[in-house]
Tab-separated table of C-alpha atoms in Angstrom:
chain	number	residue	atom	x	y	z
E	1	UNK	CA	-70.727	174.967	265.146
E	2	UNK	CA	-70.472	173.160	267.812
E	3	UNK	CA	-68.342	172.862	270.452
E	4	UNK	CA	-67.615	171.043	274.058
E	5	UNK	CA	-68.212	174.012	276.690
E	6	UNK	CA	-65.213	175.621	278.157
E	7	UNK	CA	-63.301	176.165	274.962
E	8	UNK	CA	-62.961	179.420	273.250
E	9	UNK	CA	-63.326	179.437	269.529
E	10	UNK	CA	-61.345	182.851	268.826
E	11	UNK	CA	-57.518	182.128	268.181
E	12	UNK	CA	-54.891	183.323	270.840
E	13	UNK	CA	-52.917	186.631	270.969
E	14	UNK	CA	-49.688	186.094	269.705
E	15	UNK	CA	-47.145	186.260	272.520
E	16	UNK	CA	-44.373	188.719	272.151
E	17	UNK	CA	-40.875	186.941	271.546
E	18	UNK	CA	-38.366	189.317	273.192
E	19	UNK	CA	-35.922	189.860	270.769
E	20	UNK	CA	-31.962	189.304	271.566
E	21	UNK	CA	-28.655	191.732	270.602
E	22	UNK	CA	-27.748	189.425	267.871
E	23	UNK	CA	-30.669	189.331	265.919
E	24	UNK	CA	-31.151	192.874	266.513
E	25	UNK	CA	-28.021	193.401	265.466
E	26	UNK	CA	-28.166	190.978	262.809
E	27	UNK	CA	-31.698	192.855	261.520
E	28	UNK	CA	-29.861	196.302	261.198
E	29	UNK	CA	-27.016	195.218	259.206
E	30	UNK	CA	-29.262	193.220	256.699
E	31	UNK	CA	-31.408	195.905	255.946
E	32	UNK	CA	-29.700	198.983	253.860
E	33	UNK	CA	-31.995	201.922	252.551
E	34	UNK	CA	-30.716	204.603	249.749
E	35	UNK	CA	-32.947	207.605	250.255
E	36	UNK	CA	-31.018	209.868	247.544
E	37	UNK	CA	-30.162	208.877	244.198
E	38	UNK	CA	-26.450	208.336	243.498
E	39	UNK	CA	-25.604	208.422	247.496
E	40	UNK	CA	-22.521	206.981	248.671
E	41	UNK	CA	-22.911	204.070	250.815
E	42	UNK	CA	-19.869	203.255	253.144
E	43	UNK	CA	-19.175	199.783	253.378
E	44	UNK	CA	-20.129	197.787	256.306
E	45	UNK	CA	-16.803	197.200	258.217
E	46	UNK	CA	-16.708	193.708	259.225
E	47	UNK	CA	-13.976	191.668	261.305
E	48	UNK	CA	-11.897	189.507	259.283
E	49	UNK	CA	-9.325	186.652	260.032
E	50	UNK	CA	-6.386	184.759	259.131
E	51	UNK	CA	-5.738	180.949	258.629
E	52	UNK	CA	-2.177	180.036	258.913
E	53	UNK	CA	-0.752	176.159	257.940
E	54	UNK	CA	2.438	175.967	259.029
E	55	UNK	CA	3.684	174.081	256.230
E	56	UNK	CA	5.311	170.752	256.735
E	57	UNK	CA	9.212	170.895	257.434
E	58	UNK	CA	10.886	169.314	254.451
E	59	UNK	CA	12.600	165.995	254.942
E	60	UNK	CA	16.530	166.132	256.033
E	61	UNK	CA	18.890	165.554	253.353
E	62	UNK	CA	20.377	161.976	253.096
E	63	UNK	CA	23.589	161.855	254.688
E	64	UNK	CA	26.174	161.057	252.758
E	65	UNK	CA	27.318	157.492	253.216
E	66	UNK	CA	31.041	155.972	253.709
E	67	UNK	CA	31.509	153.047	250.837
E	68	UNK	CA	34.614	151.325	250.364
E	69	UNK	CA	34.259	150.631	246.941
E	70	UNK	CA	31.470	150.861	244.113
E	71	UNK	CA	31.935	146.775	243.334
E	72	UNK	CA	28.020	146.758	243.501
E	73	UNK	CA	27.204	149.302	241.383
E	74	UNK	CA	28.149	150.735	237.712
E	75	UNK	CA	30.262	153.558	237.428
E	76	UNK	CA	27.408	155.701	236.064
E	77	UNK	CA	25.931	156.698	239.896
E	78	UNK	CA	27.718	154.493	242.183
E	79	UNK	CA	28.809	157.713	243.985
E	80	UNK	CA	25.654	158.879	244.350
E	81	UNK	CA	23.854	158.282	247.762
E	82	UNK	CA	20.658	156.421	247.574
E	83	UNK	CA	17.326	158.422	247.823
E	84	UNK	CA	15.950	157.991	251.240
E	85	UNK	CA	13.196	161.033	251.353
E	86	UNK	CA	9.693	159.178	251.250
E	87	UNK	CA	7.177	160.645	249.057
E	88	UNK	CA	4.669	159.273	246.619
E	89	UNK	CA	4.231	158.377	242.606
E	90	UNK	CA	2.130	161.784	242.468
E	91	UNK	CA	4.135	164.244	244.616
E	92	UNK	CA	7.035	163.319	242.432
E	93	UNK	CA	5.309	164.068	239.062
E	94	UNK	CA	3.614	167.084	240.613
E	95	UNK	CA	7.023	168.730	241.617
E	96	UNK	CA	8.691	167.596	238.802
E	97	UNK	CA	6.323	170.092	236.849
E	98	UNK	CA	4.747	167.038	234.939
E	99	UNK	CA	1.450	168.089	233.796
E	100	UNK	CA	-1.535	165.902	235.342
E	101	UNK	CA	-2.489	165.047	231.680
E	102	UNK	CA	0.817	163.001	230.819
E	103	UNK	CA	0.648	161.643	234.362
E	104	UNK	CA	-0.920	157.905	232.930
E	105	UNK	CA	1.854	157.901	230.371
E	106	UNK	CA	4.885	158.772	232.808
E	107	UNK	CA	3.266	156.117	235.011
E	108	UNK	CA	3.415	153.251	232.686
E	109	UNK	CA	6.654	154.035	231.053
E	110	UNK	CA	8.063	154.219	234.633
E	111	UNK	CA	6.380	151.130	236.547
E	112	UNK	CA	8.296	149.166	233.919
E	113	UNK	CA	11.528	150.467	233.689
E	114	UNK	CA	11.995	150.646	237.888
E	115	UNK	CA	8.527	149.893	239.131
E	116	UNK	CA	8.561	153.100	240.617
E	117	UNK	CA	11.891	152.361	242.771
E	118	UNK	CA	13.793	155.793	243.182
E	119	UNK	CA	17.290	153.576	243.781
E	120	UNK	CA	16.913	151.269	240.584
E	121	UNK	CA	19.636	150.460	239.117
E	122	UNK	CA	21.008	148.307	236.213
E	123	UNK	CA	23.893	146.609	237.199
E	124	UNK	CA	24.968	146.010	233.263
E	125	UNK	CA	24.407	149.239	231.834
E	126	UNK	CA	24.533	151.851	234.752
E	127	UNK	CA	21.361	153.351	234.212
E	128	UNK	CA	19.784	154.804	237.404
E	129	UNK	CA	16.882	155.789	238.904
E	130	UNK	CA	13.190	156.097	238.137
E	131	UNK	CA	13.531	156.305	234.200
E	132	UNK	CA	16.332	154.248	234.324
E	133	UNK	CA	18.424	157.613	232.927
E	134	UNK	CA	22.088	156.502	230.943
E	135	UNK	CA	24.024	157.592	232.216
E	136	UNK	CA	23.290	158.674	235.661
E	137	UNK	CA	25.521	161.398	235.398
E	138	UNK	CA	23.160	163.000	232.717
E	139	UNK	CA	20.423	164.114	235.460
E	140	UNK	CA	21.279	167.182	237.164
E	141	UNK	CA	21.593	167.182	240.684
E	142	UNK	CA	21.100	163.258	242.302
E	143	UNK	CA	20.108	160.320	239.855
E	144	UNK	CA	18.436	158.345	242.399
E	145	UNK	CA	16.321	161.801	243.340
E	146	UNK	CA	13.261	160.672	241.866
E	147	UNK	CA	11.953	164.670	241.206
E	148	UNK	CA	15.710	165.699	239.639
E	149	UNK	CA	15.269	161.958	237.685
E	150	UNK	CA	11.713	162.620	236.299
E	151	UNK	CA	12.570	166.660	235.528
E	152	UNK	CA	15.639	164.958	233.103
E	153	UNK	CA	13.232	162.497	231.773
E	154	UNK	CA	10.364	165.408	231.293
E	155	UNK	CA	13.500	167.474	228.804
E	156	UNK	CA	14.187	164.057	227.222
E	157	UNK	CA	10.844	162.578	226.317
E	158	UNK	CA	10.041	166.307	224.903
E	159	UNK	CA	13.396	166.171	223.435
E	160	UNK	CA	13.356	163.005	221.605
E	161	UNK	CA	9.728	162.142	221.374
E	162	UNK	CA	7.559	165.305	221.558
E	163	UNK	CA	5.529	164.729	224.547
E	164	UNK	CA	5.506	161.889	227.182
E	165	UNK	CA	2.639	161.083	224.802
E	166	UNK	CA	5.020	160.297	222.045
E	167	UNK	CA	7.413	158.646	224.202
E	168	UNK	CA	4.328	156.265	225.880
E	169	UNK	CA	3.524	155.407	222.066
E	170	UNK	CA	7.511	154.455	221.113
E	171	UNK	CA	8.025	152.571	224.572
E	172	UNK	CA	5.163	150.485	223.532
E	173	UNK	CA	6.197	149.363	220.050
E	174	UNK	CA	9.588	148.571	221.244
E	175	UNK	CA	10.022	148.468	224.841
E	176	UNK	CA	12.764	150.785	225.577
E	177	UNK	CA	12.540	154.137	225.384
């Protein structure tokens, strides 16, 4: 071979890394060695930790409001107080206890009868709320609460039609349910 002067050919001693704590540290807890059969090994004690969430506070109740009459709405849940609390189409289903799975079906039979309006309510027949329940006074706790509204409407599509499936399939042949 040959090569320019001045340049050795044999490769250079590796250099020595000096090794830190941590990966000394790290080394001796990776390696475990069992020298007699059936030995008890004691676990490796290791620090552990907590997350906490603190949870989001839950909305203040509507106050209740002073009306002078219930001229603008039917005696079904004129005394009830609107629903002011925010939330979405999803949150309401999901703490109503509606399974995920009947979700499509609660959604269509609802964007038609209130278009997903908590305070709906028809001025000719009193029915109120999300499912457009008749009476209001039939849903426990507020009509215009769109989780108490959608819990009723859960027992009465199960009721009535069997499922929210069944109750999706007879809202479509005749539009009411």
């Amino acid at each position: 071979m040959v090569a320019p002067t001045g340049v050795a050919l044999a490769e250079p001693a590796p250099q020595e890394s000096p090794e830190s704590v941590y990966a000394a540290a790290l080394a001796d807890t990776q390696d475990l060695t069992v020298t007699v059969k059936g030995a008890e090994i004691t676990p490796l004690a290791r620090g552990t930790f907590e997350i906490y969430v603190k949870p989001k506070p839950p909305p203040p109740p509507p106050a209740p409001t002073a009306t002078s009459g219930s001229k603008g709405k039917p005696s079904g849940g004129g005394s009830l107080p609107p629903y002011s609390g925010g939330g979405a189409p999803a949150e309401w289903m999901a703490a109503a206890g509606i399974a995920q799975s009947d979700w499509q079906y609660v959604d269509y039979i609802v964007s038609r009868e209130s278009g997903w309006n908590p305070n709906a309510t028809n001025k000719s027949s009193g029915a109120c709320g999300l499912v457009q329940a008749l009476p209001c006074s039939k849903v426990p706790g507020n009509g215009y609460n769109p989780v108490d509204n959608l819990r009723w409407a859960t027992g009465y599509a199960t009721g009535r039609y069997g499922s929210w499936a069944g109750a999706y399939n007879f809202w479509t042949t005749n539009h009411w349910w």
